[in-house]
């Protein structure tokens, strides 16, 4: 039976950074599609360098728990996993449609299916919607609501913005919310001006981040004017300039993320149909009143 | 030994069985059954069964080790001192438990029914603590929670730092779960230890690690060998990390910093060392200058007390009223009140 390795950033400073990784790994474990499921981190242990040698299976699916394609998924992870003959062209991606590449690693005798990151998988759009359902506690949220998908945005990596726009476009095409916009922390259109970009009175704001931390818990709430000092907290929703802002926090904490991990492995050939059913049932938004 | 173990041995004898002094084979002339104490050949099935029944430990011991992965088997056999103790001695000792230390983990192996092993894991400092006083866990994944924060609730970014909190035990683990639990506490240590045992540890020295870096970490290649020496002494000795450092500047240039006495090897600078190295590389980009500052002899030695206290992680141990200690808070505050203004020594002058 193959193994699944979830590779994530982790943190030297924030103990909560690895929580979503552990939670989603446990959901996948419980679904039983893999004999082994292991978490590995850039900043924690096991490191990308050493995780493959801890695995018994000879076939390993590696899924990056990262939001966009770029420096980490294209350069750091393949290098640190020692994937032989890796070249980003194997993904044949324009920045949002990486799929999978089957390779060997230099330090272990295994077949490695190196998958694109969860963040650019089409199923991620569903997680964003489910995040909106979770924060509003309304499984039918949409009508009368605007939705903002928020990314870091950075001039260093154009793919970072592409992933945000990709999902904003997809959610818009669902025709479920009155308005959908992509906003950024470091570039225009900026999340600071969220109320300028929406006519809807109610706006759900979903940051496309893997884990809650400095950006999602301190920066964005203060930038949007939910609070002057994040330590004092804020209501959900908070009234800002005549709008109700429903701030969702990092999308990566949504239980349905486990589904995207499995989808990535499925796209790479893993037999996970049953596990997908189990995970979807377990991570569904409870119906209203539950 | 139970009947299914015996049946399995009979079946396996056709391909030949050897394990810890037991040897069993079967061919046209019948079965053979050999232990360090008995040796018989040309046996009928009934005679073979009778001998096995007289030597049940050898049979159940063989049965236990079937099917384990190479790495797990090597580790679990090390855990029960299999290379030092024969089956008979081992079984006699396992009744009361055989122990091994792995970093701050204490592994105890005991014998279950029909030769099955049962493993317990706790902090080495809890060796004699009553079970009732320890929080009991059974799921290996819970080790992730136990190992995230230290005794004072501070985050432990380095899993092998000697700061594991006490007061817990993982009980009744089977072999696979023991290894999984150990690997959640100290990731990849079993795999790397096994490679080392097999003479196949793939060490990546500092220089090649530095050359591999990109982005904000590529600067660490600027550190010279003396700085790498300081880096290893700062971050990698036993007081900071329980792995035994096997990497050096490069293959030909060993570092003098103590490697440590740990059971498991460190095969390359870890992410924490790389992150620290980046900071040191940036700081080492500055040239030294000569300063003049007015201090009494006691104040000068107080500065070294302060550096030592921080470097040795002793700050929290210094008692509130122990004003005899140069790193005491009142002493430090007095020095600041007397000598510093706006975070700088008032008398400081840079000499040309």
XYZ file of C-alpha atoms in Angstrom:
642
model
C 0.000 0.000 0.000
C 1.363 3.429 -0.875
C 2.140 6.232 1.565
C 1.076 9.864 1.641
C 3.527 12.557 2.695
C 2.096 16.004 3.360
C 4.779 18.675 3.071
C 4.114 22.003 4.767
C 6.010 25.108 5.827
C 5.828 24.825 9.637
C 7.426 27.399 11.919
C 10.356 27.920 14.254
C 8.349 30.467 16.242
C 4.643 29.653 16.190
C 3.501 26.375 17.788
C 0.116 26.556 16.077
C 1.514 26.623 12.560
C 1.588 22.825 12.227
C -1.909 22.264 13.632
C -3.835 22.228 10.327
C -1.253 19.863 8.842
C -1.656 17.426 11.722
C -5.451 17.709 11.672
C -5.783 17.042 7.945
C -3.223 14.235 8.121
C -5.301 12.607 10.847
C -8.458 12.916 8.750
C -6.685 11.190 5.866
C -5.298 8.515 8.208
C -8.766 7.770 9.514
C -10.043 7.342 5.961
C -7.659 4.424 5.535
C -6.505 4.929 1.933
C -2.823 4.899 2.848
C -0.777 2.530 4.931
C 1.336 5.423 6.144
C 0.619 9.138 6.315
C 3.435 11.422 7.408
C 3.766 15.160 7.880
C 7.025 16.891 6.939
C 8.084 20.510 7.272
C 10.503 23.111 5.959
C 10.940 24.539 9.463
C 10.122 21.544 11.645
C 10.841 17.831 11.757
C 10.855 15.512 9.998
C 12.430 17.801 7.434
C 11.797 17.489 3.718
C 15.329 16.102 3.564
C 14.653 13.187 5.859
C 10.984 12.318 5.633
C 11.204 9.817 2.774
C 13.592 7.560 4.686
C 11.053 7.263 7.502
C 8.523 5.704 5.113
C 8.295 1.943 4.574
C 6.146 1.986 1.433
C 7.891 1.864 -1.909
C 5.370 4.189 -3.519
C 4.869 7.630 -2.038
C 2.487 10.446 -2.939
C 3.848 13.815 -1.878
C 1.340 16.652 -1.626
C 2.471 20.182 -0.718
C 0.162 21.930 1.738
C 1.018 25.267 0.140
C -1.339 27.830 -1.354
C 0.446 28.628 -4.587
C 2.907 27.290 -7.109
C 6.257 28.962 -6.883
C 9.549 29.026 -5.010
C 8.647 26.339 -2.485
C 6.759 23.898 -4.669
C 8.941 24.312 -7.743
C 12.366 24.713 -6.206
C 12.756 24.069 -2.475
C 10.631 20.957 -1.982
C 11.914 18.984 -5.007
C 15.493 19.914 -4.131
C 15.172 18.964 -0.468
C 13.358 15.713 -1.267
C 16.217 15.029 -3.692
C 13.856 14.313 -6.570
C 16.044 13.235 -9.445
C 15.502 14.849 -12.835
C 12.861 17.210 -11.464
C 12.061 20.048 -13.765
C 9.135 22.369 -13.319
C 8.143 21.768 -16.940
C 7.048 18.270 -15.844
C 4.017 19.940 -14.271
C 3.318 21.816 -17.497
C 1.602 24.535 -15.506
C 0.927 28.181 -16.229
C 0.933 28.852 -12.501
C -2.346 27.309 -11.422
C -2.590 23.898 -13.046
C 0.264 21.779 -11.768
C -0.700 18.114 -11.689
C 1.866 15.472 -10.889
C 5.269 14.124 -11.828
C 6.544 10.620 -11.114
C 10.178 10.589 -10.057
C 12.766 8.842 -7.934
C 14.568 10.310 -4.942
C 18.346 10.052 -4.664
C 18.517 8.767 -1.088
C 15.751 6.142 -1.067
C 14.614 3.356 -3.340
C 11.056 4.548 -3.901
C 8.716 5.853 -6.557
C 7.653 9.392 -5.730
C 4.552 11.010 -7.173
C 5.185 14.694 -6.653
C 1.845 16.481 -6.800
C 0.916 20.114 -7.255
C 0.038 22.113 -4.139
C -3.426 21.949 -2.593
C -3.840 25.692 -3.135
C -4.147 25.518 -6.909
C -6.346 22.435 -7.091
C -9.846 23.186 -8.457
C -11.377 21.563 -5.346
C -9.869 24.362 -3.285
C -12.634 26.639 -4.549
C -15.127 24.388 -2.758
C -13.109 24.707 0.443
C -13.268 28.498 0.165
C -17.044 28.275 -0.167
C -17.246 25.857 2.740
C -15.137 28.249 4.795
C -17.746 30.936 4.053
C -20.470 28.515 5.168
C -18.554 27.780 8.376
C -17.978 31.380 9.387
C -21.559 32.428 8.664
C -22.925 29.152 10.067
C -25.148 29.122 7.023
C -24.863 26.166 4.584
C -26.724 28.186 1.952
C -24.743 31.414 2.251
C -24.480 33.252 -1.038
C -27.437 35.457 -1.911
C -27.004 38.965 -0.564
C -23.346 38.248 0.245
C -20.076 39.289 -1.284
C -17.009 37.055 -1.020
C -13.419 38.260 -0.891
C -10.603 35.775 -1.478
C -7.495 37.265 0.091
C -3.887 36.450 -0.729
C -0.514 37.617 0.403
C 0.333 38.907 -3.031
C 3.935 39.581 -3.728
C 5.857 40.955 -6.620
C 8.415 38.187 -6.133
C 6.041 35.476 -7.259
C 3.327 36.258 -9.758
C 1.798 32.813 -9.198
C 0.845 33.859 -5.691
C -1.687 36.320 -7.101
C -2.688 33.930 -9.873
C -3.927 31.340 -7.379
C -6.111 33.926 -5.638
C -7.577 35.185 -8.897
C -8.069 31.644 -10.161
C -10.271 30.720 -7.199
C -12.069 34.069 -7.174
C -12.947 33.441 -10.827
C -14.135 29.913 -10.133
C -16.300 30.920 -7.191
C -17.727 33.786 -9.235
C -18.668 31.293 -11.970
C -20.627 29.285 -9.410
C -23.044 32.226 -9.457
C -23.681 31.749 -5.781
C -22.452 34.988 -4.210
C -23.626 38.404 -5.393
C -20.013 39.528 -5.870
C -16.626 37.839 -5.681
C -13.309 39.716 -5.618
C -9.646 38.876 -5.164
C -7.854 41.138 -2.672
C -4.247 41.268 -1.504
C -2.171 42.318 1.461
C 0.789 43.706 -0.475
C -0.644 44.859 -3.767
C -3.729 46.403 -5.362
C -6.587 45.801 -4.864
C -5.744 45.878 -1.176
C -7.665 44.148 1.575
C -7.425 47.371 3.621
C -10.027 48.871 1.303
C -12.324 45.850 1.333
C -15.478 47.925 1.757
C -14.655 49.957 -1.374
C -14.809 46.857 -3.532
C -18.203 45.529 -2.466
C -21.734 46.814 -2.769
C -23.204 43.945 -0.728
C -23.857 44.769 2.879
C -22.494 41.390 3.989
C -19.016 40.384 2.892
C -17.261 37.143 3.762
C -13.477 37.480 3.756
C -11.526 34.243 3.266
C -7.717 34.426 3.343
C -6.042 31.777 1.198
C -3.498 30.821 3.847
C -2.629 27.345 5.159
C -2.414 28.224 8.827
C -3.502 31.012 11.098
C -0.641 33.182 12.231
C 0.657 36.706 12.135
C -0.888 37.635 8.771
C -4.333 36.142 9.283
C -4.722 36.879 12.989
C -3.008 40.241 13.340
C -2.405 41.993 10.012
C -5.593 41.389 8.068
C -8.084 42.036 10.914
C -6.330 45.321 11.750
C -5.891 46.338 8.099
C -9.606 45.849 7.421
C -10.513 47.853 10.493
C -12.130 44.974 12.385
C -10.131 46.072 15.414
C -7.418 48.570 16.304
C -5.566 45.923 18.268
C -5.929 42.252 17.362
C -5.376 41.285 21.005
C -8.707 42.825 21.873
C -10.492 40.602 19.362
C -13.526 41.465 17.249
C -17.065 40.343 16.595
C -18.068 38.144 13.675
C -19.468 39.865 11.767
C -17.963 43.273 12.484
C -19.531 46.420 11.137
C -17.071 48.414 9.016
C -18.207 51.467 7.075
C -21.733 50.220 6.678
C -20.767 46.633 5.769
C -20.883 43.470 7.838
C -17.486 41.850 7.499
C -17.508 38.109 8.175
C -13.815 37.337 8.597
C -13.127 33.620 8.183
C -9.457 33.248 9.130
C -7.133 30.912 7.220
C -8.957 28.681 4.758
C -6.369 25.974 5.511
C -7.987 25.269 8.857
C -11.212 24.152 7.155
C -11.665 20.375 7.609
C -12.512 19.924 3.912
C -8.823 20.623 3.122
C -8.254 16.911 3.726
C -10.397 16.299 0.654
C -8.060 18.395 -1.496
C -5.042 16.436 -0.246
C -6.764 13.243 -1.376
C -7.829 14.799 -4.692
C -4.197 15.631 -5.394
C -3.167 12.033 -4.702
C -6.101 10.739 -6.786
C -5.022 12.895 -9.731
C -1.597 11.266 -9.421
C -3.115 7.791 -9.626
C -3.755 6.859 -5.996
C -6.779 4.670 -5.378
C -8.628 6.825 -2.878
C -12.264 6.804 -4.030
C -13.583 5.275 -0.820
C -11.453 7.553 1.313
C -12.772 10.580 -0.578
C -16.346 9.562 0.254
C -15.468 9.112 3.920
C -13.616 12.410 4.145
C -16.377 14.368 2.403
C -18.984 12.968 4.781
C -16.877 13.756 7.831
C -15.933 17.263 6.791
C -19.272 18.458 5.418
C -20.776 21.656 6.802
C -23.404 20.697 9.364
C -26.910 21.544 8.160
C -28.455 24.621 9.768
C -29.684 23.879 13.262
C -27.189 21.019 13.836
C 4.415 -20.596 22.417
C 0.998 -21.401 21.042
C -0.195 -23.884 18.426
C -0.314 -21.433 15.559
C 3.278 -20.370 16.232
C 4.332 -24.016 16.182
C 2.420 -24.645 12.956
C 4.044 -21.571 11.405
C 7.498 -22.828 12.386
C 6.814 -26.275 10.893
C 5.727 -24.642 7.662
C 8.675 -22.229 7.574
C 11.164 -25.052 8.262
C 10.891 -26.164 4.641
C 12.645 -22.932 3.620
C 14.959 -23.033 6.629
C 14.643 -20.967 9.789
C 17.443 -19.326 11.791
C 16.927 -16.843 14.599
C 18.883 -16.139 17.770
C 20.410 -19.642 18.026
C 17.338 -21.489 16.770
C 17.696 -23.353 13.512
C 14.949 -25.477 11.975
C 14.899 -27.144 8.578
C 12.949 -29.801 6.765
C 13.932 -32.027 3.847
C 13.431 -35.621 2.667
C 15.254 -36.988 5.715
C 12.894 -35.161 8.094
C 13.146 -32.120 10.333
C 16.156 -30.698 12.152
C 15.805 -28.674 15.370
C 18.858 -26.896 16.785
C 19.281 -24.502 19.727
C 22.465 -23.592 21.601
C 21.603 -26.503 23.931
C 20.112 -29.228 21.698
C 20.707 -30.439 18.159
C 18.612 -33.116 16.456
C 18.084 -34.176 12.883
C 16.047 -36.755 10.999
C 13.047 -35.867 13.156
C 9.462 -36.886 12.491
C 6.789 -34.208 12.778
C 5.793 -35.498 16.237
C 9.439 -35.459 17.433
C 9.891 -31.971 16.000
C 6.770 -30.744 17.777
C 7.920 -32.298 21.032
C 11.307 -30.561 20.858
C 9.656 -27.246 19.999
C 7.308 -27.667 22.938
C 10.320 -28.231 25.219
C 11.910 -25.014 23.870
C 8.905 -22.695 23.586
C 10.863 -19.449 24.014
C 12.930 -20.112 20.919
C 9.789 -20.696 18.907
C 7.821 -17.698 20.137
C 10.934 -15.513 19.791
C 11.338 -16.581 16.153
C 7.658 -15.957 15.584
C 7.764 -12.472 17.078
C 10.427 -11.223 14.712
C 8.747 -12.387 11.535
C 7.430 -9.670 9.261
C 8.973 -6.617 10.931
C 10.565 -4.113 8.558
C 14.380 -4.115 8.586
C 14.604 -0.760 10.345
C 12.000 -1.562 12.969
C 13.527 -4.970 13.637
C 17.009 -3.508 14.129
C 15.705 -0.839 16.499
C 13.436 -3.146 18.500
C 16.189 -5.728 18.855
C 18.576 -3.032 20.068
C 15.888 -1.946 22.527
C 15.853 -5.419 24.101
C 19.638 -5.890 23.974
C 19.288 -8.811 21.559
C 22.925 -8.730 20.488
C 24.111 -9.078 24.086
C 21.545 -11.496 25.536
C 20.613 -14.955 24.299
C 16.969 -15.953 24.080
C 16.906 -17.617 27.479
C 18.562 -14.728 29.364
C 16.492 -12.226 27.478
C 13.194 -13.916 28.247
C 14.122 -14.198 31.922
C 15.002 -10.506 32.070
C 12.086 -9.345 29.939
C 9.674 -10.559 32.607
C 10.738 -7.581 34.728
C 11.476 -5.383 31.737
C 14.562 -4.392 29.749
C 15.257 -0.703 29.251
C 17.070 1.588 26.847
C 17.437 5.352 26.688
C 16.885 7.180 23.406
C 17.521 10.858 24.008
C 15.175 11.751 26.845
C 12.980 8.748 26.080
C 13.072 5.656 28.247
C 11.887 2.535 26.442
C 10.922 -0.500 28.505
C 10.262 -3.849 26.844
C 8.311 -6.522 28.651
C 7.065 -9.934 27.651
C 3.399 -10.445 26.851
C 1.644 -13.744 26.175
C 3.286 -16.271 23.864
C 6.440 -14.188 23.424
C 4.733 -11.036 22.189
C 6.561 -7.907 23.321
C 4.907 -4.944 24.937
C 6.623 -1.553 25.012
C 6.324 1.417 27.327
C 7.725 4.870 26.711
C 8.242 7.650 29.262
C 10.655 10.474 30.064
C 14.025 9.287 31.386
C 13.492 11.554 34.403
C 10.295 9.612 35.190
C 12.121 6.267 35.416
C 10.967 5.652 38.980
C 7.769 7.719 38.947
C 4.637 5.781 39.918
C 2.385 4.998 36.974
C -0.563 6.653 38.716
C 1.289 9.968 38.674
C 1.826 9.914 34.907
C -0.659 10.923 32.194
C -1.282 7.822 30.137
C -1.359 7.810 26.342
C -1.656 5.047 23.800
C -1.985 6.661 20.361
C 1.456 7.439 18.860
C 0.091 10.644 17.323
C -0.398 12.091 20.802
C 3.388 12.381 20.994
C 3.062 15.379 18.667
C 1.160 17.258 21.370
C 3.370 16.107 24.234
C 6.476 17.271 22.397
C 5.281 20.666 21.130
C 5.727 22.707 24.329
C 8.301 22.463 27.111
C 7.665 22.348 30.850
C 7.170 26.138 30.921
C 4.792 26.157 27.965
C 7.347 27.462 25.499
C 7.399 26.188 21.930
C 10.062 23.578 21.087
C 10.976 24.148 17.421
C 13.789 21.601 17.728
C 12.393 18.154 18.497
C 15.688 16.793 19.810
C 16.352 19.683 22.205
C 16.804 18.353 25.777
C 13.630 20.088 26.899
C 11.009 17.371 26.631
C 8.446 17.788 29.389
C 7.936 15.057 31.973
C 4.899 13.389 33.500
C 3.519 11.139 30.757
C 3.756 7.564 29.531
C 2.776 5.657 26.415
C 1.781 2.177 27.544
C 1.072 -1.194 25.921
C 2.529 -0.309 22.538
C 3.305 -2.962 19.952
C 6.585 -2.746 18.080
C 5.297 -0.750 15.141
C 3.542 1.788 17.364
C 6.613 2.095 19.566
C 8.696 3.089 16.559
C 5.950 5.452 15.350
C 5.792 7.094 18.780
C 9.572 7.464 18.979
C 9.531 8.939 15.473
C 6.878 11.491 16.455
C 9.058 12.558 19.390
C 12.335 12.445 17.473
C 11.595 12.365 13.739
C 13.894 10.337 11.471
C 16.195 9.348 14.344
C 15.460 5.638 13.992
C 15.905 5.705 10.218
C 19.220 7.563 10.456
C 20.475 5.415 13.328
C 19.735 2.333 11.250
C 21.625 3.748 8.285
C 24.554 4.456 10.562
C 24.452 0.918 11.983
C 24.584 -0.389 8.436
C 27.541 1.918 7.656
C 25.414 3.868 5.204
C 24.765 7.177 6.916
C 24.722 9.866 4.242
C 26.257 12.868 5.960
C 25.863 16.319 4.392
C 28.543 18.606 5.796
C 28.108 22.305 6.476
C 29.743 23.558 3.280
C 27.669 21.464 0.899
C 24.546 22.341 2.892
C 25.436 26.026 2.564
C 26.045 25.691 -1.154
C 22.655 24.041 -1.615
C 20.750 26.983 -0.110
C 18.846 29.511 -2.187
C 16.874 32.652 -1.433
C 17.484 34.288 1.930
C 19.620 31.372 3.153
C 22.239 31.458 0.379
C 24.169 33.961 2.523
C 25.223 31.217 4.982
C 27.936 30.155 2.551
C 29.730 33.372 3.551
C 30.499 31.975 7.006
C 34.146 30.956 7.319
C 35.244 27.783 9.050
C 35.877 29.572 12.373
C 32.321 30.865 12.348
C 31.025 27.386 11.518
C 32.970 26.141 14.530
C 31.238 28.757 16.697
C 27.916 27.867 15.142
C 28.309 24.188 16.056
C 29.385 25.090 19.575
C 26.442 27.468 19.943
C 23.698 25.236 18.570
C 24.750 21.606 18.353
C 26.324 20.476 21.642
C 24.427 18.167 23.997
C 23.068 21.002 26.137
C 21.202 22.235 23.045
C 20.459 19.109 20.984
C 20.621 15.406 21.766
C 21.622 14.297 18.285
C 25.282 13.343 17.878
C 26.771 15.674 15.304
C 28.333 13.749 12.442
C 28.675 16.655 10.011
C 31.686 18.960 9.940
C 32.884 21.860 7.823
C 33.520 19.302 5.089
C 34.787 15.747 4.763
C 38.407 16.803 5.414
C 37.835 19.537 7.992
C 36.451 18.321 11.318
C 35.040 20.827 13.799
C 36.340 20.810 17.383
C 32.975 21.398 19.074
C 31.958 18.297 21.057
C 29.855 15.998 18.864
C 27.708 14.821 21.756
C 27.118 11.388 23.239
C 23.674 10.810 21.790
C 22.562 7.429 20.508
C 21.275 8.827 17.213
C 23.295 10.783 14.644
C 22.777 14.232 13.162
C 23.562 13.921 9.494
C 23.358 17.545 8.385
C 22.773 21.059 9.722
C 19.049 21.248 10.482
C 16.679 24.068 9.529
C 17.173 25.752 12.901
C 20.948 25.760 12.452
C 20.556 27.082 8.908
C 18.267 29.870 10.143
C 20.726 30.733 12.942
C 23.621 30.572 10.470
C 21.842 33.126 8.291
C 21.661 35.566 11.194
C 25.307 34.915 12.094
C 26.366 35.376 8.471
C 24.632 38.750 8.334
C 26.249 39.803 11.642
C 29.679 38.539 10.572
C 29.475 40.902 7.615
C 30.453 43.717 9.993
C 34.064 44.694 10.685
C 35.263 44.888 14.285
C 35.893 48.277 15.868
C 37.493 49.339 19.118
C 35.332 50.966 21.760
C 36.069 52.719 25.006
C 33.548 52.551 27.806
C 33.820 53.444 31.489
C 33.034 50.575 33.848
C 34.182 49.449 37.264
C 35.941 46.067 37.307
C 32.804 44.517 38.812
C 30.623 46.027 36.116
C 32.904 44.641 33.425
C 32.699 41.149 34.875
C 28.943 41.602 35.276
C 28.696 41.867 31.487
C 30.216 38.413 31.123
C 27.852 37.118 33.829
C 24.936 38.408 31.766
C 26.187 36.790 28.563
C 26.803 33.503 30.359
C 23.412 33.494 32.038
C 21.603 33.954 28.724
C 23.857 31.514 26.841
C 23.401 28.836 29.479
C 19.648 29.369 29.743
C 20.059 30.215 33.427
C 18.093 33.477 33.527
C 14.914 31.943 34.959
C 16.864 30.132 37.673
C 18.424 33.242 39.198
C 16.562 34.011 42.383
C 14.831 37.356 42.743
C 16.894 38.430 45.757
C 20.198 36.838 44.737
C 21.845 40.209 44.145
C 25.242 38.527 44.416
C 24.703 37.105 40.925
C 25.761 39.546 38.209
C 22.846 38.383 36.034
C 20.282 39.030 38.763
C 17.476 41.250 37.510
C 17.997 43.985 40.153
C 21.709 43.982 39.377
C 21.015 44.320 35.646
C 18.468 47.080 36.264
C 20.921 48.942 38.507
C 23.605 48.751 35.832
C 21.159 50.035 33.243
C 20.031 52.895 35.489
C 23.628 53.887 36.188
C 25.358 53.392 32.872
C 22.839 53.319 30.019
C 20.684 55.947 28.391
C 18.366 55.151 25.473
C 19.704 51.600 25.315
C 23.365 52.615 24.937
C 26.305 53.040 27.314
C 26.523 56.744 28.088
C 30.320 56.741 28.256
C 30.787 54.745 25.044
C 33.217 56.163 22.527
C 34.468 54.590 19.346
C 38.256 54.760 19.083
C 39.886 55.572 15.797
